[in-house]
Amino acid sequence: MSSSNLKNAVIAFLVPLPSIVFYLSFLRHHTTTTRHPLSALWSWCYHNPLLLANAFFFFNVNILFWVIGLIQSSHWLIDLYWTVIPVLFAHCYATHPLLSSHNLWRSRIVIALTWVWSIRLTHSYFRRENWQWGAREDWRFGNMRHQYGKNWWWMSFFAIYVSQQTFLVGISLPLYIIHSVDDPWSIWDLTATIVCLSGVVVAYYADTQLHEFVTENSKLKESGKPIVPTLETGLWKYSRHPNYFGEQLWWWGLVIFAWNLGHGWTSIGALINSMCLAYVTILVENRMLQQPYRAEAYRQYQKTTSVLIPWFRRSSAEGAKDKSP
């Protein structure tokens, strides 16, 4: 392991410690009857679990991650922790003393599902990064860095971190509701479980097929052979973005849990995430069309293949007809 790789690994393991240590201190001291200098703070943490989660995100992610990103000139940490923060939220809500009245089996199943989702996505992240820690930041951040120039150092705080807080706290709202309501397990909980698991499985196979495609193309390029311009086999035969589809199934599956508990309003987080993903999809496809070796093949792929929801392929003529005025 190179020195920079080791350094980034150490950073990644240490950065959540401020929030973890603070939360454990809160759990230890909030019930003490003796006067404590932080009694008012412990009381606030006890009565405001959702605001507490937001405070952790703001100080530990928005500020600390941002400062580290400025020092390293790379905001890679937020990509890695996108896969970890929902797990931390789930455990925070499950152990918060004010939220002790919840269905234990629902809590255990959802936490287990969240761990499965996190492990799948973390594995995909490191596989894509060739098992390196912080080797690069998201290409969209690089584009914004170029776009904002000398103002990027402060714009990045809002464009990357404040926006990510909105997304991650919002889409994790069902985890809060699951640990706030003590309704019995129902058929809708089983439905939500199946949807969540289906999303994880679809995303895993889609990402695996994409990884194998990229790896094979790298070998073809090294040997001087022509590469394959588009992936059109497996799940990618029926959807241009099956990995995104699987990820959406996961988040909307969590919404079903909350909806069943009478809190359908939490779907706002998943809805905003879906809208942002639609925008990201446009960016990704425009990027594909800007690459000369695959532009024409990708245009044909767009004409024949569903953009998100897997469906049977159309002929090129049908696709052209659908796009005509």
Short mmCIF file of C-alpha atoms in Angstrom, two decimals:
data_model
loop_
_atom_site.label_atom_id
_atom_site.label_comp_id
_atom_site.label_asym_id
_atom_site.label_seq_id
_atom_site.Cartn_x
_atom_site.Cartn_y
_atom_site.Cartn_z
CA MET A 1 0.00 0.00 0.00
CA SER A 2 1.43 3.37 -1.04
CA SER A 3 1.95 6.10 1.56
CA SER A 4 -0.86 8.27 0.11
CA ASN A 5 -3.23 5.29 0.01
CA LEU A 6 -2.41 4.45 3.64
CA LYS A 7 -2.81 8.08 4.69
CA ASN A 8 -6.24 8.31 3.08
CA ALA A 9 -7.32 5.02 4.67
CA VAL A 10 -6.33 6.33 8.11
CA ILE A 11 -8.22 9.58 7.44
CA ALA A 12 -11.32 7.66 6.34
CA PHE A 13 -11.36 5.61 9.55
CA LEU A 14 -10.72 8.56 11.85
CA VAL A 15 -13.06 11.23 10.43
CA PRO A 16 -16.33 9.92 11.96
CA LEU A 17 -14.83 9.65 15.46
CA PRO A 18 -15.87 13.16 16.66
CA SER A 19 -19.56 12.35 16.09
CA ILE A 20 -19.27 8.80 17.45
CA VAL A 21 -17.45 9.92 20.63
CA PHE A 22 -19.91 12.77 21.19
CA TYR A 23 -22.93 10.51 20.72
CA LEU A 24 -21.59 7.86 23.10
CA SER A 25 -20.94 10.61 25.66
CA PHE A 26 -24.53 11.79 25.24
CA LEU A 27 -25.88 8.25 25.78
CA ARG A 28 -23.78 7.97 28.92
CA HIS A 29 -24.64 11.32 30.50
CA HIS A 30 -28.16 12.25 29.44
CA THR A 31 -29.78 10.34 32.33
CA THR A 32 -27.48 11.60 35.09
CA THR A 33 -29.31 13.43 37.86
CA THR A 34 -26.27 15.39 39.04
CA ARG A 35 -25.66 18.81 37.58
CA HIS A 36 -23.25 18.67 34.64
CA PRO A 37 -21.72 21.56 32.67
CA LEU A 38 -23.22 20.07 29.49
CA SER A 39 -26.63 19.21 30.95
CA ALA A 40 -28.41 21.75 28.73
CA LEU A 41 -26.68 20.31 25.66
CA TRP A 42 -27.56 16.73 26.62
CA SER A 43 -31.18 17.81 27.12
CA TRP A 44 -31.28 19.37 23.65
CA CYS A 45 -29.78 16.22 22.11
CA TYR A 46 -32.40 14.12 23.91
CA HIS A 47 -35.40 16.13 22.74
CA ASN A 48 -34.23 16.68 19.14
CA PRO A 49 -32.96 13.41 17.60
CA LEU A 50 -33.50 14.54 13.99
CA LEU A 51 -31.79 17.89 14.57
CA LEU A 52 -28.99 16.03 16.33
CA ALA A 53 -28.40 13.91 13.21
CA ASN A 54 -28.32 17.10 11.14
CA ALA A 55 -25.86 18.70 13.56
CA PHE A 56 -23.56 15.67 13.27
CA PHE A 57 -23.71 15.97 9.49
CA PHE A 58 -23.08 19.71 9.47
CA PHE A 59 -20.07 19.76 11.79
CA ASN A 60 -18.52 16.37 11.01
CA VAL A 61 -19.21 16.16 7.27
CA ASN A 62 -19.91 19.63 5.92
CA ILE A 63 -17.13 21.36 7.85
CA LEU A 64 -14.54 18.65 8.60
CA PHE A 65 -14.79 16.87 5.24
CA TRP A 66 -14.73 20.25 3.46
CA VAL A 67 -11.55 21.35 5.26
CA ILE A 68 -9.87 18.02 4.49
CA GLY A 69 -10.96 18.36 0.85
CA LEU A 70 -9.42 21.85 0.64
CA ILE A 71 -6.16 20.62 2.16
CA GLN A 72 -5.97 17.64 -0.20
CA SER A 73 -7.44 19.48 -3.22
CA SER A 74 -9.81 16.53 -3.61
CA HIS A 75 -13.29 16.00 -2.20
CA TRP A 76 -13.17 12.21 -2.39
CA LEU A 77 -14.36 11.52 1.16
CA ILE A 78 -18.02 12.35 0.55
CA ASP A 79 -18.26 9.69 -2.19
CA LEU A 80 -17.01 7.01 0.19
CA TYR A 81 -19.19 8.14 3.07
CA TRP A 82 -22.33 8.28 0.95
CA THR A 83 -22.31 4.51 1.48
CA VAL A 84 -21.73 4.77 5.25
CA ILE A 85 -23.79 7.71 6.54
CA PRO A 86 -27.23 6.00 6.20
CA VAL A 87 -25.90 3.14 8.36
CA LEU A 88 -24.77 5.66 10.98
CA PHE A 89 -28.18 7.35 10.84
CA ALA A 90 -29.94 3.99 11.30
CA HIS A 91 -27.93 3.14 14.42
CA CYS A 92 -28.29 6.67 15.79
CA TYR A 93 -32.08 6.53 15.52
CA ALA A 94 -32.25 2.95 16.80
CA THR A 95 -30.30 3.74 19.97
CA HIS A 96 -31.58 7.24 20.68
CA PRO A 97 -33.35 7.16 24.08
CA LEU A 98 -36.30 9.30 22.93
CA LEU A 99 -37.01 6.85 20.09
CA SER A 100 -37.08 3.73 22.24
CA SER A 101 -40.72 2.92 21.38
CA HIS A 102 -40.49 1.17 18.03
CA ASN A 103 -41.08 -2.28 16.61
CA LEU A 104 -37.89 -4.18 17.41
CA TRP A 105 -38.15 -6.68 14.55
CA ARG A 106 -38.80 -3.95 11.96
CA SER A 107 -35.81 -2.04 13.31
CA ARG A 108 -33.52 -5.09 13.16
CA ILE A 109 -34.60 -6.02 9.63
CA VAL A 110 -34.20 -2.47 8.30
CA ILE A 111 -30.79 -2.06 9.94
CA ALA A 112 -29.70 -5.40 8.44
CA LEU A 113 -30.98 -4.29 5.02
CA THR A 114 -29.13 -0.98 5.34
CA TRP A 115 -25.91 -2.82 6.13
CA VAL A 116 -26.40 -5.08 3.09
CA TRP A 117 -27.02 -2.00 0.90
CA SER A 118 -23.95 -0.26 2.35
CA ILE A 119 -21.62 -3.25 1.92
CA ARG A 120 -22.78 -3.70 -1.69
CA LEU A 121 -22.23 -0.05 -2.56
CA THR A 122 -18.91 0.19 -0.68
CA HIS A 123 -17.66 -2.91 -2.51
CA SER A 124 -18.70 -1.38 -5.82
CA TYR A 125 -16.94 1.89 -4.94
CA PHE A 126 -13.61 0.26 -4.09
CA ARG A 127 -13.78 -2.14 -7.04
CA ARG A 128 -14.30 0.84 -9.36
CA GLU A 129 -11.39 2.67 -7.70
CA ASN A 130 -9.07 -0.38 -8.00
CA TRP A 131 -9.15 -0.78 -4.20
CA GLN A 132 -7.50 2.59 -3.66
CA TRP A 133 -8.45 5.09 -0.94
CA GLY A 134 -9.07 8.59 -2.29
CA ALA A 135 -7.38 8.04 -5.65
CA ARG A 136 -9.73 10.52 -7.32
CA GLU A 137 -12.81 12.63 -6.71
CA ASP A 138 -16.11 12.47 -8.56
CA TRP A 139 -15.71 13.70 -12.16
CA ARG A 140 -18.62 16.11 -11.63
CA PHE A 141 -16.64 17.84 -8.88
CA GLY A 142 -13.75 18.23 -11.32
CA ASN A 143 -16.08 19.84 -13.85
CA MET A 144 -17.40 22.26 -11.21
CA ARG A 145 -13.84 23.02 -10.08
CA HIS A 146 -13.04 24.08 -13.63
CA GLN A 147 -16.32 25.99 -13.95
CA TYR A 148 -15.99 28.05 -10.76
CA GLY A 149 -12.23 28.57 -10.88
CA LYS A 150 -10.85 30.61 -7.98
CA ASN A 151 -14.27 30.67 -6.28
CA TRP A 152 -14.42 26.88 -6.05
CA TRP A 153 -12.82 26.77 -2.59
CA TRP A 154 -15.94 28.29 -0.97
CA MET A 155 -18.50 27.22 -3.58
CA SER A 156 -17.55 23.60 -2.93
CA PHE A 157 -18.91 23.88 0.63
CA PHE A 158 -22.41 24.48 -0.73
CA ALA A 159 -22.24 22.59 -4.03
CA ILE A 160 -20.89 19.38 -2.49
CA TYR A 161 -21.54 19.29 1.24
CA VAL A 162 -24.65 21.34 2.05
CA SER A 163 -26.40 19.80 -0.94
CA GLN A 164 -25.34 16.29 0.14
CA GLN A 165 -26.77 16.94 3.61
CA THR A 166 -30.12 17.78 2.04
CA PHE A 167 -30.04 14.59 -0.04
CA LEU A 168 -28.79 12.14 2.56
CA VAL A 169 -30.84 13.40 5.50
CA GLY A 170 -33.89 13.61 3.23
CA ILE A 171 -33.69 10.12 1.77
CA SER A 172 -32.90 8.68 5.21
CA LEU A 173 -36.07 10.12 6.78
CA PRO A 174 -37.81 6.70 6.62
CA LEU A 175 -35.11 5.38 8.97
CA TYR A 176 -36.18 8.02 11.50
CA ILE A 177 -39.87 7.12 11.16
CA ILE A 178 -39.17 3.39 11.45
CA HIS A 179 -37.65 4.07 14.88
CA SER A 180 -40.38 6.51 15.93
CA VAL A 181 -43.52 4.38 15.48
CA ASP A 182 -44.38 1.12 17.25
CA ASP A 183 -46.94 -0.36 14.84
CA PRO A 184 -46.92 -4.17 14.39
CA TRP A 185 -45.27 -5.85 11.42
CA SER A 186 -47.56 -6.10 8.38
CA ILE A 187 -47.69 -7.35 4.81
CA TRP A 188 -46.53 -3.90 3.66
CA ASP A 189 -43.33 -4.31 5.67
CA LEU A 190 -42.73 -7.58 3.83
CA THR A 191 -43.39 -5.80 0.52
CA ALA A 192 -40.93 -3.05 1.45
CA THR A 193 -38.33 -5.66 2.39
CA ILE A 194 -38.69 -7.40 -0.98
CA VAL A 195 -38.44 -4.09 -2.87
CA CYS A 196 -35.30 -3.08 -0.93
CA LEU A 197 -33.62 -6.45 -1.48
CA SER A 198 -34.57 -6.42 -5.17
CA GLY A 199 -32.96 -3.01 -5.52
CA VAL A 200 -29.72 -4.18 -3.91
CA VAL A 201 -29.59 -7.31 -6.11
CA VAL A 202 -30.32 -5.41 -9.34
CA ALA A 203 -27.72 -2.74 -8.52
CA TYR A 204 -25.12 -5.39 -7.64
CA TYR A 205 -25.49 -7.31 -10.89
CA ALA A 206 -25.66 -4.11 -12.96
CA ASP A 207 -22.48 -2.74 -11.38
CA THR A 208 -20.74 -6.12 -11.73
CA GLN A 209 -21.61 -6.33 -15.43
CA LEU A 210 -20.39 -2.76 -15.93
CA HIS A 211 -17.13 -3.51 -14.12
CA GLU A 212 -16.53 -6.59 -16.25
CA PHE A 213 -17.25 -4.56 -19.39
CA VAL A 214 -14.78 -1.81 -18.41
CA THR A 215 -12.14 -4.39 -17.44
CA GLU A 216 -12.48 -6.25 -20.74
CA ASN A 217 -12.26 -3.01 -22.71
CA SER A 218 -9.08 -2.09 -20.84
CA LYS A 219 -7.55 -5.42 -21.86
CA LEU A 220 -8.60 -4.90 -25.49
CA LYS A 221 -7.07 -1.42 -25.48
CA GLU A 222 -3.79 -2.68 -24.02
CA SER A 223 -3.56 -5.36 -26.71
CA GLY A 224 -4.24 -2.84 -29.47
CA LYS A 225 -7.62 -4.29 -30.38
CA PRO A 226 -10.75 -2.18 -30.97
CA ILE A 227 -12.85 -1.71 -27.85
CA VAL A 228 -16.60 -2.28 -27.54
CA PRO A 229 -18.32 1.14 -27.53
CA THR A 230 -21.41 0.30 -25.44
CA LEU A 231 -22.50 -2.33 -22.95
CA GLU A 232 -25.66 -3.96 -24.30
CA THR A 233 -25.75 -7.34 -22.58
CA GLY A 234 -27.18 -8.61 -19.30
CA LEU A 235 -29.34 -6.07 -17.49
CA TRP A 236 -27.92 -3.36 -19.76
CA LYS A 237 -29.78 -4.92 -22.67
CA TYR A 238 -33.07 -3.81 -21.10
CA SER A 239 -32.07 -0.54 -19.40
CA ARG A 240 -29.42 2.07 -20.11
CA HIS A 241 -28.96 2.62 -16.36
CA PRO A 242 -29.99 -0.53 -14.46
CA ASN A 243 -27.63 0.36 -11.59
CA TYR A 244 -29.56 3.60 -11.08
CA PHE A 245 -32.83 1.67 -11.26
CA GLY A 246 -31.67 -0.69 -8.52
CA GLU A 247 -30.60 2.22 -6.33
CA GLN A 248 -33.99 3.87 -6.77
CA LEU A 249 -35.76 0.63 -5.81
CA TRP A 250 -33.78 0.61 -2.58
CA TRP A 251 -34.75 4.14 -1.51
CA TRP A 252 -38.40 3.79 -2.54
CA GLY A 253 -38.52 0.50 -0.65
CA LEU A 254 -37.59 2.42 2.51
CA VAL A 255 -40.38 4.88 1.70
CA ILE A 256 -42.89 1.99 1.72
CA PHE A 257 -41.85 1.23 5.31
CA ALA A 258 -42.54 4.83 6.35
CA TRP A 259 -45.73 5.13 4.28
CA ASN A 260 -47.11 2.03 5.98
CA LEU A 261 -46.47 3.74 9.33
CA GLY A 262 -48.54 6.76 8.30
CA HIS A 263 -45.68 9.02 7.20
CA GLY A 264 -45.87 9.09 3.42
CA TRP A 265 -44.50 12.66 3.52
CA THR A 266 -41.01 11.17 3.90
CA SER A 267 -41.19 10.30 0.19
CA ILE A 268 -40.06 13.89 -0.46
CA GLY A 269 -36.45 12.79 0.09
CA ALA A 270 -36.67 9.91 -2.38
CA LEU A 271 -38.50 12.15 -4.85
CA ILE A 272 -35.79 14.83 -4.74
CA ASN A 273 -33.15 12.12 -5.08
CA SER A 274 -34.96 10.69 -8.12
CA MET A 275 -35.13 14.13 -9.71
CA CYS A 276 -31.42 14.70 -9.11
CA LEU A 277 -30.64 11.27 -10.51
CA ALA A 278 -32.60 12.16 -13.65
CA TYR A 279 -30.35 15.21 -14.06
CA VAL A 280 -27.22 13.12 -13.42
CA THR A 281 -28.44 10.65 -16.06
CA ILE A 282 -28.57 13.48 -18.61
CA LEU A 283 -25.02 14.51 -17.68
CA VAL A 284 -23.75 10.93 -18.00
CA GLU A 285 -25.40 10.40 -21.37
CA ASN A 286 -24.11 13.73 -22.70
CA ARG A 287 -20.65 12.62 -21.60
CA MET A 288 -21.06 9.40 -23.55
CA LEU A 289 -22.10 11.31 -26.67
CA GLN A 290 -19.03 13.53 -26.41
CA GLN A 291 -16.72 10.54 -26.83
CA PRO A 292 -16.15 10.11 -30.59
CA TYR A 293 -15.49 6.36 -30.50
CA ARG A 294 -18.85 5.58 -28.90
CA ALA A 295 -21.13 8.51 -29.87
CA GLU A 296 -22.90 6.87 -32.82
CA ALA A 297 -23.25 3.50 -31.10
CA TYR A 298 -24.67 5.20 -28.03
CA ARG A 299 -27.22 7.12 -30.10
CA GLN A 300 -28.46 3.81 -31.47
CA TYR A 301 -28.48 2.40 -27.96
CA GLN A 302 -30.67 5.32 -26.83
CA LYS A 303 -33.15 4.60 -29.62
CA THR A 304 -33.61 0.96 -28.72
CA THR A 305 -33.23 0.73 -24.94
CA SER A 306 -35.27 2.04 -22.01
CA VAL A 307 -33.52 4.81 -20.10
CA LEU A 308 -34.20 3.47 -16.58
CA ILE A 309 -36.94 0.88 -16.01
CA PRO A 310 -35.91 -2.43 -17.65
CA TRP A 311 -38.09 -3.20 -20.64
CA PHE A 312 -38.02 -5.08 -23.92
CA ARG A 313 -35.87 -3.51 -26.62
CA ARG A 314 -37.29 -1.62 -29.56
CA SER A 315 -36.03 -1.65 -33.11
CA SER A 316 -34.01 1.36 -34.26
CA ALA A 317 -36.89 2.38 -36.52
CA GLU A 318 -39.34 2.35 -33.63
CA GLY A 319 -37.00 4.41 -31.51
CA ALA A 320 -36.55 7.00 -34.23
CA LYS A 321 -40.32 7.17 -34.73
CA ASP A 322 -40.91 7.73 -31.00
CA LYS A 323 -38.53 10.71 -31.04
CA SER A 324 -39.94 12.28 -34.14
CA PRO A 325 -42.40 15.23 -33.65
#
